mmCIF file of C-alpha atoms in Angstrom:
data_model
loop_
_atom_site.group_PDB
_atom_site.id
_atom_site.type_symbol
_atom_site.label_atom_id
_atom_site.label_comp_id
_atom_site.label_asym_id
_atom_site.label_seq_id
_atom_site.Cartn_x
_atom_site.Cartn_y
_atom_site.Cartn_z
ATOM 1 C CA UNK A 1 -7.448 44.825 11.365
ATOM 2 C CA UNK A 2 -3.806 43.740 12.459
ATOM 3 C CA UNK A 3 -4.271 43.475 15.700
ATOM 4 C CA UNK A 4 -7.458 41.312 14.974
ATOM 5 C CA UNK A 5 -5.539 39.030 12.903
ATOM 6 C CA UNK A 6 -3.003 38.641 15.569
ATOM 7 C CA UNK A 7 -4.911 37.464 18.288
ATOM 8 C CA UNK A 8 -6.839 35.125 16.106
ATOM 9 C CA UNK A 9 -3.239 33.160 15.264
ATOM 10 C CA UNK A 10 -2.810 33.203 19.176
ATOM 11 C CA UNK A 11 -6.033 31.474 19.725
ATOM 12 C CA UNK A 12 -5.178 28.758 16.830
ATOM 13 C CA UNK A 13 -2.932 26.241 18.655
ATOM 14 C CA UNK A 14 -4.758 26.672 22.015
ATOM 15 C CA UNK A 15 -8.113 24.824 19.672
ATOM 16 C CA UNK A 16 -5.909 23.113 17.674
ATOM 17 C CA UNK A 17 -5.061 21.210 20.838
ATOM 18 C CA UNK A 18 -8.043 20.830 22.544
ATOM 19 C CA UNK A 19 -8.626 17.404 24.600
ATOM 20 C CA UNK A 20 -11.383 15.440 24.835
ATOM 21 C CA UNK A 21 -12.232 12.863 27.275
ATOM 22 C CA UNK A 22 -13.146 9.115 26.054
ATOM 23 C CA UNK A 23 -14.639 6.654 28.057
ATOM 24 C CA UNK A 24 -14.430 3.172 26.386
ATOM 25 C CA UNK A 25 -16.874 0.058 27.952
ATOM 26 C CA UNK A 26 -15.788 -3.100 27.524
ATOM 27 C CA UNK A 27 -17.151 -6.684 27.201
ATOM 28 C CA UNK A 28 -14.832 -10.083 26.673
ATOM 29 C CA UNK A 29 -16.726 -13.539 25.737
ATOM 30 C CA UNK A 30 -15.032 -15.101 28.357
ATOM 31 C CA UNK A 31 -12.870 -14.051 32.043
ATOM 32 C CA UNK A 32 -9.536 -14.133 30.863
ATOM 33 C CA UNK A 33 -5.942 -14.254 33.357
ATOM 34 C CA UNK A 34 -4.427 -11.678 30.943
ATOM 35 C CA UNK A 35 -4.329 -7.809 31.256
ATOM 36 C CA UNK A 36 -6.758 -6.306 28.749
ATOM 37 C CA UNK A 37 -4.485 -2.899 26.642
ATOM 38 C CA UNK A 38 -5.580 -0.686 24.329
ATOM 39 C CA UNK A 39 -3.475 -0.286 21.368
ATOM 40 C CA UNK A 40 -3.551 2.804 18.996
ATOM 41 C CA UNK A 41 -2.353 5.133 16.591
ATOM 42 C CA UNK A 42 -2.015 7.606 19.751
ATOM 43 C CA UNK A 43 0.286 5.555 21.869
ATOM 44 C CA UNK A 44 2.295 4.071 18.671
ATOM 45 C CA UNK A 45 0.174 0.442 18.583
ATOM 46 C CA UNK A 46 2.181 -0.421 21.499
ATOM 47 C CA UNK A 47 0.584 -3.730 22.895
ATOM 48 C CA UNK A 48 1.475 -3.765 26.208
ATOM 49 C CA UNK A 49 1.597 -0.159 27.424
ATOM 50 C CA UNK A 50 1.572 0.774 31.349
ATOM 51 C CA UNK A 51 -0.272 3.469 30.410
ATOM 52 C CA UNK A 52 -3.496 1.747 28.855
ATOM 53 C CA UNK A 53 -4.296 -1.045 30.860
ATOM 54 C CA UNK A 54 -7.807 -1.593 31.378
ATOM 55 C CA UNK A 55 -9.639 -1.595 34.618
ATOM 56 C CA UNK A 56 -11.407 -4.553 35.221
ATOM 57 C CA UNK A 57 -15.242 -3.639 36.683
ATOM 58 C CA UNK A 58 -16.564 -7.086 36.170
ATOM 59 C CA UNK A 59 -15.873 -10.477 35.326
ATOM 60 C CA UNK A 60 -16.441 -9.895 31.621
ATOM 61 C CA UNK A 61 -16.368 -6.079 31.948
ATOM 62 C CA UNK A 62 -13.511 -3.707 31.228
ATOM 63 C CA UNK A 63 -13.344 0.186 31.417
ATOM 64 C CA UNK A 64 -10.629 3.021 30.306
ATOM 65 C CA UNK A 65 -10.652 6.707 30.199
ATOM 66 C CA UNK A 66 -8.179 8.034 28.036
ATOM 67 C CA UNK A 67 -7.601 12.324 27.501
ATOM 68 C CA UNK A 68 -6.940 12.379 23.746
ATOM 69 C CA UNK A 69 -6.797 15.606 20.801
ATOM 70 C CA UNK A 70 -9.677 15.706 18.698
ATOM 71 C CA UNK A 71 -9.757 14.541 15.697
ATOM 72 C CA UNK A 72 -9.685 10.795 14.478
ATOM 73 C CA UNK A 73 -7.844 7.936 15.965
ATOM 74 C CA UNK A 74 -7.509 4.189 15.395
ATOM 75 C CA UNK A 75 -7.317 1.511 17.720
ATOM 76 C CA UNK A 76 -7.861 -2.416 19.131
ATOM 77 C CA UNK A 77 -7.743 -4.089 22.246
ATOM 78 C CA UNK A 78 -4.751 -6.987 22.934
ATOM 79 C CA UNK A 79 -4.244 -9.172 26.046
ATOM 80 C CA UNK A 80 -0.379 -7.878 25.643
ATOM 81 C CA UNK A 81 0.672 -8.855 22.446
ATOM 82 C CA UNK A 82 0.039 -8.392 18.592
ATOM 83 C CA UNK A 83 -0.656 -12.580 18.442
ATOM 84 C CA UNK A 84 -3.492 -12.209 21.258
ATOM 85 C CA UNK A 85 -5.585 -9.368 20.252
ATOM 86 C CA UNK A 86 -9.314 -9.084 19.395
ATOM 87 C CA UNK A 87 -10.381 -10.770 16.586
ATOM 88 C CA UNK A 88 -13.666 -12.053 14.689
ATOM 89 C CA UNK A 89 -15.883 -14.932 16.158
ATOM 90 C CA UNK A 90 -14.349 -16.948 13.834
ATOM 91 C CA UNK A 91 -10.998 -16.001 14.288
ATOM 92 C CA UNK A 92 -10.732 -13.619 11.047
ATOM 93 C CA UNK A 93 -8.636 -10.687 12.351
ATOM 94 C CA UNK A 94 -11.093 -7.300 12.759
ATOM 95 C CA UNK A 95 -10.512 -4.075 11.433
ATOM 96 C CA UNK A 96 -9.065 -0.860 12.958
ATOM 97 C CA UNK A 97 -11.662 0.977 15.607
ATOM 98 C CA UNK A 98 -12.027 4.241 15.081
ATOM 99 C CA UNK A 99 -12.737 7.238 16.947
ATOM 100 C CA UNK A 100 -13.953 10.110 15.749
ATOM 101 C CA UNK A 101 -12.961 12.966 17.929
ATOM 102 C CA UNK A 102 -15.114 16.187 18.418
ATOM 103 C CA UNK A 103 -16.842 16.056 21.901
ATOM 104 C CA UNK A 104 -16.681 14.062 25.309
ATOM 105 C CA UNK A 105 -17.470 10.471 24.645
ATOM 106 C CA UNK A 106 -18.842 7.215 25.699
ATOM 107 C CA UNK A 107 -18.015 4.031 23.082
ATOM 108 C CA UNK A 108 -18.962 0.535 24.029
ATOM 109 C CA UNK A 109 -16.993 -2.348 23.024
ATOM 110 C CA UNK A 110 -18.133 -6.032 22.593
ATOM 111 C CA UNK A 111 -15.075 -8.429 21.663
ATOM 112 C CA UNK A 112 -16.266 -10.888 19.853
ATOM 113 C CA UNK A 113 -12.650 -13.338 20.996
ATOM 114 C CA UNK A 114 -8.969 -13.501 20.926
ATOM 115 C CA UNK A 115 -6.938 -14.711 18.023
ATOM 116 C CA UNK A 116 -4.842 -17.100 20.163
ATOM 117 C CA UNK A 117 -7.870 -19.370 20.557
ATOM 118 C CA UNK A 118 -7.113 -20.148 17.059
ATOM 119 C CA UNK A 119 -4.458 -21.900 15.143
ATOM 120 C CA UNK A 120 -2.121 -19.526 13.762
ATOM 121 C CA UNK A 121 -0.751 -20.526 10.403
ATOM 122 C CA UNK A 122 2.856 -18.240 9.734
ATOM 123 C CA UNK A 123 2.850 -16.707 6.469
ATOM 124 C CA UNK A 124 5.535 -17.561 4.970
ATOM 125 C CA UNK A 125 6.361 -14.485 2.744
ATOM 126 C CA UNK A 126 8.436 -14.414 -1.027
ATOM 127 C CA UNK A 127 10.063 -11.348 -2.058
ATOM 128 C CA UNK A 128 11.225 -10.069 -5.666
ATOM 129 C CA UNK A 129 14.978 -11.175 -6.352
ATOM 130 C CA UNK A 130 16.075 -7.696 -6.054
ATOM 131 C CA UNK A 131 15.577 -8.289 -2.048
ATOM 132 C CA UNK A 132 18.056 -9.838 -0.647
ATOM 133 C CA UNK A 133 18.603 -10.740 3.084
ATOM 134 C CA UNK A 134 22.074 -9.068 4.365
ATOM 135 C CA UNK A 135 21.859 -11.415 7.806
ATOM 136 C CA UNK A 136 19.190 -12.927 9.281
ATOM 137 C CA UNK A 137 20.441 -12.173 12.868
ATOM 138 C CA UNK A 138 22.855 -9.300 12.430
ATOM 139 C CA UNK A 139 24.711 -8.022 16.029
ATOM 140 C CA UNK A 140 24.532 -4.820 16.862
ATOM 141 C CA UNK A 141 27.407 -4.165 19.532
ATOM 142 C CA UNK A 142 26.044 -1.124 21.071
ATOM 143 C CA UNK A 143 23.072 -3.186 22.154
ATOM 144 C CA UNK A 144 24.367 -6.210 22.426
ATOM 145 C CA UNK A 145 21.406 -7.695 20.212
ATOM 146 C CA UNK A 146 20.953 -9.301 16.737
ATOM 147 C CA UNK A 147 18.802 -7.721 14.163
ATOM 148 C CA UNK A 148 17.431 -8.830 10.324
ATOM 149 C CA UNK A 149 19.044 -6.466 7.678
ATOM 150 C CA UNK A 150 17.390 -6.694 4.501
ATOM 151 C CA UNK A 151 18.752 -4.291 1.284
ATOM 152 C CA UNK A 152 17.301 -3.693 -2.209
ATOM 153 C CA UNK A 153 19.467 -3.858 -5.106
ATOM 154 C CA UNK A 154 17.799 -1.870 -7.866
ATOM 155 C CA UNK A 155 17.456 -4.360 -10.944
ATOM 156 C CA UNK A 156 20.839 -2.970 -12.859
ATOM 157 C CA UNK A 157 23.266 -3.629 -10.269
ATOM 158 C CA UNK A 158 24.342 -6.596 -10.963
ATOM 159 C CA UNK A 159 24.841 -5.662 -15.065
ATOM 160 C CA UNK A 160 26.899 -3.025 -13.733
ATOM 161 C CA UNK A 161 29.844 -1.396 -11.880
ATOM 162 C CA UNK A 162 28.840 1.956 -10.957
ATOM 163 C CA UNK A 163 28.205 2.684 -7.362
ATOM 164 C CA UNK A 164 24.843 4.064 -5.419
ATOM 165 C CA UNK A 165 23.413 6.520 -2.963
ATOM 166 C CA UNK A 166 22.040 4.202 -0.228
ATOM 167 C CA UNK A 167 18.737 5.220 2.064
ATOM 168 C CA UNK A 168 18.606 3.506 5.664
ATOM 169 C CA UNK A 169 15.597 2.586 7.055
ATOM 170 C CA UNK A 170 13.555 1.629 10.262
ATOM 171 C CA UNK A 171 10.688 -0.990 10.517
ATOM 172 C CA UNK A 172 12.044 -3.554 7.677
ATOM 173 C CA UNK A 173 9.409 -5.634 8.019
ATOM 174 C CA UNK A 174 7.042 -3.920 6.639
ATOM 175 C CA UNK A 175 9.363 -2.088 3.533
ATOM 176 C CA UNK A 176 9.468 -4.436 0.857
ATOM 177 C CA UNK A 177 6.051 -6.148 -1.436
ATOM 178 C CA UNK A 178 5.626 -9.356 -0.097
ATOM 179 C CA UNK A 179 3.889 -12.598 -2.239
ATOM 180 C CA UNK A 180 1.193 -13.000 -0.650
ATOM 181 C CA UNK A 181 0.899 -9.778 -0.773
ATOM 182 C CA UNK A 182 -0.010 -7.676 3.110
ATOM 183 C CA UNK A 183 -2.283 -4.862 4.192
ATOM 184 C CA UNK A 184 0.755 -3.354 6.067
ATOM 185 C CA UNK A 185 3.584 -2.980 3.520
ATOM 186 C CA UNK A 186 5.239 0.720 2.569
ATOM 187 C CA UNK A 187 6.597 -1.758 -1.546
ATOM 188 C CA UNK A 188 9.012 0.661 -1.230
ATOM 189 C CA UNK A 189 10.826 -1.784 -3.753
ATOM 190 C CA UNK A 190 8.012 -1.990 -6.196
ATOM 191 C CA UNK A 191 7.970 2.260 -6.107
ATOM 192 C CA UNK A 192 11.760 2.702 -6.795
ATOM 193 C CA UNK A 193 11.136 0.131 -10.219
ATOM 194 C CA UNK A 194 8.307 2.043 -10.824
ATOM 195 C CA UNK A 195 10.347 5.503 -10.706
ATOM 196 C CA UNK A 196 13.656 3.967 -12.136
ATOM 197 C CA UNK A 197 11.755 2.532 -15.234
ATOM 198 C CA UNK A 198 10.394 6.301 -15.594
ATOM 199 C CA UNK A 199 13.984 7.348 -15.416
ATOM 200 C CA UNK A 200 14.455 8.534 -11.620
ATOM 201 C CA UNK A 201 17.961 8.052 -10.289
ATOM 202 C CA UNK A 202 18.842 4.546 -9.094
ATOM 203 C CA UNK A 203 19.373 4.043 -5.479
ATOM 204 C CA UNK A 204 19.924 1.138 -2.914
ATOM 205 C CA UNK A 205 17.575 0.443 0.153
ATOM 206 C CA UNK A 206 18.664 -1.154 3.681
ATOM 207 C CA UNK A 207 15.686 -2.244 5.987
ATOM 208 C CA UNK A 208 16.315 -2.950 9.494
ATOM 209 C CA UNK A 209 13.990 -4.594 11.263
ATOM 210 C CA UNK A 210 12.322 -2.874 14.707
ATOM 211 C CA UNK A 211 12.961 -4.893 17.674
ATOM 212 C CA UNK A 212 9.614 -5.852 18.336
ATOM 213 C CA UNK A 213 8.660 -5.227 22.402
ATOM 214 C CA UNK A 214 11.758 -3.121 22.230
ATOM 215 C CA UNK A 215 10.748 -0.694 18.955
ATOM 216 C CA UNK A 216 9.348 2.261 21.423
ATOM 217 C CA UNK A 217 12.698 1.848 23.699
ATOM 218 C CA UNK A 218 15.121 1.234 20.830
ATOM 219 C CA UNK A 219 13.414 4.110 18.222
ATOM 220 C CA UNK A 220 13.520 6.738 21.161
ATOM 221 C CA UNK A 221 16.762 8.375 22.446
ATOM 222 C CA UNK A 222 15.426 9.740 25.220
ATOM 223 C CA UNK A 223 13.686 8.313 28.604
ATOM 224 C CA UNK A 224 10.141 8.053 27.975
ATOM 225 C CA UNK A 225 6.739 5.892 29.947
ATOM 226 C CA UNK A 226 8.032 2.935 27.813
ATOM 227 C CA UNK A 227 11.496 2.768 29.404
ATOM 228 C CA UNK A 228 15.010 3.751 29.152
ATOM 229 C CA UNK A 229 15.923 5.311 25.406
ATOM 230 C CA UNK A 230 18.184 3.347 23.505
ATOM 231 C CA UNK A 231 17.851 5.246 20.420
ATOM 232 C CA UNK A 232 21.337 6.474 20.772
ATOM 233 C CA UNK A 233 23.216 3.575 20.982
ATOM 234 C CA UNK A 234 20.857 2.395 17.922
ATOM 235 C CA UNK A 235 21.797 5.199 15.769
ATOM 236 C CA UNK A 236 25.509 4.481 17.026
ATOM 237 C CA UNK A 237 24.743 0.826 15.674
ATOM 238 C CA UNK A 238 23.441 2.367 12.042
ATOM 239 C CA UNK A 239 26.899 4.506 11.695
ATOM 240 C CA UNK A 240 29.320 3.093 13.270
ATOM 241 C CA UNK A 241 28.670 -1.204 12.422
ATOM 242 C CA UNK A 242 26.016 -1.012 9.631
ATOM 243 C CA UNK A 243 26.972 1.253 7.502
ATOM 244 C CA UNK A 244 31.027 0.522 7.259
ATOM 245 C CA UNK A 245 29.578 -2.910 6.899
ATOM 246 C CA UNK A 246 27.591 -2.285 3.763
ATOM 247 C CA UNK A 247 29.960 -0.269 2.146
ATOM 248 C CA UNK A 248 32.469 -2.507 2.539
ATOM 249 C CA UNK A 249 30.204 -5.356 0.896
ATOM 250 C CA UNK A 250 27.948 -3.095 -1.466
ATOM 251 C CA UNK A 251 28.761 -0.665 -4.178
ATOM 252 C CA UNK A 252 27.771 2.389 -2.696
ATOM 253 C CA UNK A 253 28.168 6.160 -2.687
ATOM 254 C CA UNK A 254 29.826 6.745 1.004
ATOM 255 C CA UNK A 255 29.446 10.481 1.765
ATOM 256 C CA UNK A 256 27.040 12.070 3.450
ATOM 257 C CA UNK A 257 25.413 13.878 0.334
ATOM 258 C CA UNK A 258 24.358 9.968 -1.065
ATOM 259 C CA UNK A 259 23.034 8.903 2.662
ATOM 260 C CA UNK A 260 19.951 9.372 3.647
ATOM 261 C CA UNK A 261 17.696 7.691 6.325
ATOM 262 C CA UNK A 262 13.636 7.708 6.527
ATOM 263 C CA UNK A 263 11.290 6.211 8.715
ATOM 264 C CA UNK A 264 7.618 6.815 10.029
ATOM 265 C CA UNK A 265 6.424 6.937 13.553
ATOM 266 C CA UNK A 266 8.901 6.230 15.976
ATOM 267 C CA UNK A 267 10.826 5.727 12.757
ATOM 268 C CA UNK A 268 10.459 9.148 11.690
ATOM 269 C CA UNK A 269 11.589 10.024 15.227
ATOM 270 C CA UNK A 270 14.611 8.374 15.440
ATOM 271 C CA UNK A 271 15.513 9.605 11.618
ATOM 272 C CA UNK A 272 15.441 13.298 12.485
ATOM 273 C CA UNK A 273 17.858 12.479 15.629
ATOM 274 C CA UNK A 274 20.330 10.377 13.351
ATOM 275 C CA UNK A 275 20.337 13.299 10.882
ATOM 276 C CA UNK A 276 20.869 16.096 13.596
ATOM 277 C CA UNK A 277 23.574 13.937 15.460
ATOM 278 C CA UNK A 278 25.260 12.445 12.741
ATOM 279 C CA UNK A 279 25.267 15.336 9.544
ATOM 280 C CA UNK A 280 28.175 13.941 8.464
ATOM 281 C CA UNK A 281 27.173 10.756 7.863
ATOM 282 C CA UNK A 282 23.698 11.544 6.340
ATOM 283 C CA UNK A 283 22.823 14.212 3.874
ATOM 284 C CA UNK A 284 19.039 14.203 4.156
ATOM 285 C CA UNK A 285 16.331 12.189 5.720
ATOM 286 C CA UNK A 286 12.767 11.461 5.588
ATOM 287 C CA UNK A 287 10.932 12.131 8.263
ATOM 288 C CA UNK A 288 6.950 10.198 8.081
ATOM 289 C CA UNK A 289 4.223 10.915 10.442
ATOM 290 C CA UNK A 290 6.724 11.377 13.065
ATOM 291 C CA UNK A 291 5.957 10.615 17.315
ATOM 292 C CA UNK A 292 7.682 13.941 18.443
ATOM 293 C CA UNK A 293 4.776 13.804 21.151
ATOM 294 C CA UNK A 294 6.606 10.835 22.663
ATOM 295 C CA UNK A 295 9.519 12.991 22.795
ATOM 296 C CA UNK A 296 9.576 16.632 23.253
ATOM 297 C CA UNK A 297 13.114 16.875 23.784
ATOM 298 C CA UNK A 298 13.703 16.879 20.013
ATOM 299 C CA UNK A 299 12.819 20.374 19.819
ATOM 300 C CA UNK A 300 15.665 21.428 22.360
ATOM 301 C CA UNK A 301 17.940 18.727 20.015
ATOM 302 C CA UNK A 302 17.404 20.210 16.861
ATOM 303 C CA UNK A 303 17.806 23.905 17.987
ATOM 304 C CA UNK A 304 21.580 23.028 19.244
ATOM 305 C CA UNK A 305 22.219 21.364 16.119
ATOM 306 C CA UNK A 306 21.018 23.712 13.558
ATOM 307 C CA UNK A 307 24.521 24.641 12.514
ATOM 308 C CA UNK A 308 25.058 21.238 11.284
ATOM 309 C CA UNK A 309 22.043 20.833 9.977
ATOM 310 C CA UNK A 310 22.738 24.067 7.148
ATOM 311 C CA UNK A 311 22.191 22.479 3.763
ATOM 312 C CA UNK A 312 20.636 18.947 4.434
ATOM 313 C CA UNK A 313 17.394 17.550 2.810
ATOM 314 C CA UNK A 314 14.950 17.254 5.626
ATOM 315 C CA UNK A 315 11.044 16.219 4.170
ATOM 316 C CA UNK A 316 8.077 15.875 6.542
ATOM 317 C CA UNK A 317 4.620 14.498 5.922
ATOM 318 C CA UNK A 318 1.960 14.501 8.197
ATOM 319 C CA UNK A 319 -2.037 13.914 7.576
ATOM 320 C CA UNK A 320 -4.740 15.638 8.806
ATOM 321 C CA UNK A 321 -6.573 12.128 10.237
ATOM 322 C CA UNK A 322 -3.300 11.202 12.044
ATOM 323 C CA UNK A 323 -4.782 13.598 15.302
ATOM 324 C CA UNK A 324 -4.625 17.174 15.890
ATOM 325 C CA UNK A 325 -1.040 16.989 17.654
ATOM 326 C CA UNK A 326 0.361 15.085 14.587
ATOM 327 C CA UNK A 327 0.460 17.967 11.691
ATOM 328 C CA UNK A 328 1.577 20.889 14.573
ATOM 329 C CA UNK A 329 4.078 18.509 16.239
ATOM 330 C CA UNK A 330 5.655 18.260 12.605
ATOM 331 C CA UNK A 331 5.346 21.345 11.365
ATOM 332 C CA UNK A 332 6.951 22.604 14.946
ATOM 333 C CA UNK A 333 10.002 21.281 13.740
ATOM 334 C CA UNK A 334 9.853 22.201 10.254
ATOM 335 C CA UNK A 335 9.557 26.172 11.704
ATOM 336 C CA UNK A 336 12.344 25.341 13.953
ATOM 337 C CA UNK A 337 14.716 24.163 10.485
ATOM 338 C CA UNK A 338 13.000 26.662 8.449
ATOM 339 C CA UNK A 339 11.740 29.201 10.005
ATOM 340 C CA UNK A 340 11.714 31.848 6.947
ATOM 341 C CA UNK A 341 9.789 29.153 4.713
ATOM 342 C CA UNK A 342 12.778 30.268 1.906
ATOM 343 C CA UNK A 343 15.199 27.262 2.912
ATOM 344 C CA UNK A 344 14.189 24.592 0.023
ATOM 345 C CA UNK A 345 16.466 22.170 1.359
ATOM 346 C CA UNK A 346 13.596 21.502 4.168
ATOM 347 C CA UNK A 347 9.462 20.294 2.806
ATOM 348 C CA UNK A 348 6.803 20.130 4.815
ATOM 349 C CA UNK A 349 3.498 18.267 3.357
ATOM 350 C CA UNK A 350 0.248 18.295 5.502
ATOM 351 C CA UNK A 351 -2.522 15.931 3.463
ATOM 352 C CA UNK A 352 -6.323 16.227 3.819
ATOM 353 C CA UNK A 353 -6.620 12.196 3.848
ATOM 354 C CA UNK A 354 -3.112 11.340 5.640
ATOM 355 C CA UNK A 355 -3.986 8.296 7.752
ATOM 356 C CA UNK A 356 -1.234 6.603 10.766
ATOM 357 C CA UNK A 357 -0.433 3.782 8.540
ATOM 358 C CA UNK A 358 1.402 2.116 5.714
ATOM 359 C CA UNK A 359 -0.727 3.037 2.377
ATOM 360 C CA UNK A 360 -0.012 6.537 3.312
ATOM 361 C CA UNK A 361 3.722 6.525 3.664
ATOM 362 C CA UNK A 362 3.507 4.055 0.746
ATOM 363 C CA UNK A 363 2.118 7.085 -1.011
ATOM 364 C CA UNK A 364 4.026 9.544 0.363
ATOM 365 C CA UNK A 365 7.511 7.662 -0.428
ATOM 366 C CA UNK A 366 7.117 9.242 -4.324
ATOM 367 C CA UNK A 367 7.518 12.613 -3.506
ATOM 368 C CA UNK A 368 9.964 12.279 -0.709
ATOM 369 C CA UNK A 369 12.174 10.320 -3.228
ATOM 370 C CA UNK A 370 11.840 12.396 -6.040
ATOM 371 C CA UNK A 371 13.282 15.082 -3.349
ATOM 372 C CA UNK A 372 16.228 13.330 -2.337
ATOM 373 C CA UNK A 373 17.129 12.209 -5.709
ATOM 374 C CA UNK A 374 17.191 16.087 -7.148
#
């Protein structure tokens, strides 16, 4: 019976794994100058990636054959950017594609056109007065670019004197509840009201914004199909300019047990390097649907690192609709920290209905603050 069971567990991640090839047709309203690219939730919604350009088989015609896990993925089609992908006849943007992973398969697309034929009208967005701006264009000397900081102030600070743990995190844009509100929003700030009204521990938030064409470079410290990794020299940025420069202008808790850093994605990524480089400047992280497939030398990372890693708050999420890779890439590295299962310093959560996108880590936010905050 033993030896059954043991052979079965071998078999698991060989399945688990499994590729499937996907052969996507597809038709454009009019011949266009620009490069047709698939964007998805398997290549990090990069517009404008090398590796998926579309071949062009006739004037209106377009073909791709991607090798992807099974299991369900999202997806659209851009001419190289987010402001010229497919859209509605009437211009109305288009939902997510899906794919539905169990078998080789054949999927033919018809776009209907391109947003850019329309007039774009920029949002402009309001945010609760507990959001503040830190600089619209702050420099970041290891890069030798400017970034938006934004921060959250939880509604008490200014009646008070008392200082805060402070969580750093990646994609800014898309942190904070926005009036109008948007589809792609984690409201981080309208969770930690919810949580400090219900008594949680009161804690400030600073959003840096990705840098846009630049995220998969910037979010990535190592080499990669997308370019040289700059994620070290970003993480550099977060410790040795950003942080210094919001504790000297913030009331914060300094040490590493009040610092934490989350992200999802490339986010996630890039927050279980900063933790494993930099232990001394953060105490725990959180660690969202993270793109260890993008970079397998992580693993190696981590192992080398352990030492300094004895006693931090690590928490991973993945969901099961995120692709097969997504949950065992995760829960790779939560064996790695954990390997026992007895270290409760270090969560893992799989979830049934975890989607690659922002209503999920909205979700998912509660528990990994609730852990942080213990």
């Amino acid at each position: 019976m033993t030896g059954r069971l043991f052979i079965i567990i071998l078999l698991l991640p060989v399945t688990s794994i499994a590729q499937v090839k996907v052969l996507l047709n597809v038709s454009v309203p009019q011949k266009t100058q620009h490069t047709l690219f698939i964007a998805g939730s398997f290549n990090d919604w990069n517009p404008k990636s090398e590796a998926s350009i579309l071949k062009e088989k006739g004037s209106l015609t377009y073909v791709i054959e991607l090798n992807l896990p099974k299991g369900n993925h999202e997806f659209k089609i851009t001419r190289g950017s987010w402001d010229k992908t497919e859209c509605q006849k009437n211009g109305t943007s288009v939902a997510n594609r899906i794919l539905n992973l169990n078998v080789d398969t054949v999927m033919d697309i018809e776009i209907a056109n391109w947003s850019d034929n329309f007039k774009q009208v920029k949002e402009k967005y309001h945010f609760g007065d507990h959001v503040h701006l830190v600089d619209s264009a702050f420099y970041m000397p290891q890069l030798n670019k400017h970034r938006q900081i934004w921060i959250y102030l939880p509604k008490g600070y200014s009646k008070s004197n008392k200082r805060y743990p402070v969580i750093y995190m990646q994609d800014g844009q898309n942190l904070f509840h926005a009036n109008p509100p948007r589809a792609d929003e984690w409201a981080v700030d309208s969770i930690m009201d919810s949580l400090i009204r219900e008594g949680s521990k009161e804690m400030i938030v600073v959003g840096i914004d990705h840098g846009g064409k630049d995220r998969l470079k910037e979010y990535n410290p190592y080499d990669s199909q997308y370019g040289k990794g700059e994620g070290k020299e970003y993480v550099s940025f977060l410790v040795e300019t950003l942080k210094p420069h919001i504790d000297s202008n913030y009331r914060t808790l300094k040490d590493f047990a009040n610092t934490s850093i989350a992200g999802s994605s490339m986010g996630g990524l890039i927050s279980m390097y900063a933790i494993a480089r930099y232990p001394k400047t953060f105490g725990s992280a959180g660690v969202f649907s993270p793109a260890f497939w993008l970079a397998p030398q992580i693993y190696t990372e981590v192992t080398t690192k352990l030492n300094g890693l004895k006693g931090k708050k690590i928490f991973f999420v993945a969901g099961d609709k995120e692709g097969a890779t997504m949950v065992q890439n995760t829960k790779k590295m939560y064996d790695i920290l954990n390997s026992e299962e007895k270290n409760h310093n270090i969560v893992f959560l799989e979830k049934e209905d975890g989607k690659h996108t922002e209503w999920f880590w909205h979700r998912e936010f509660v528990p990994f603050y609730q852990f942080i905050a213990k």
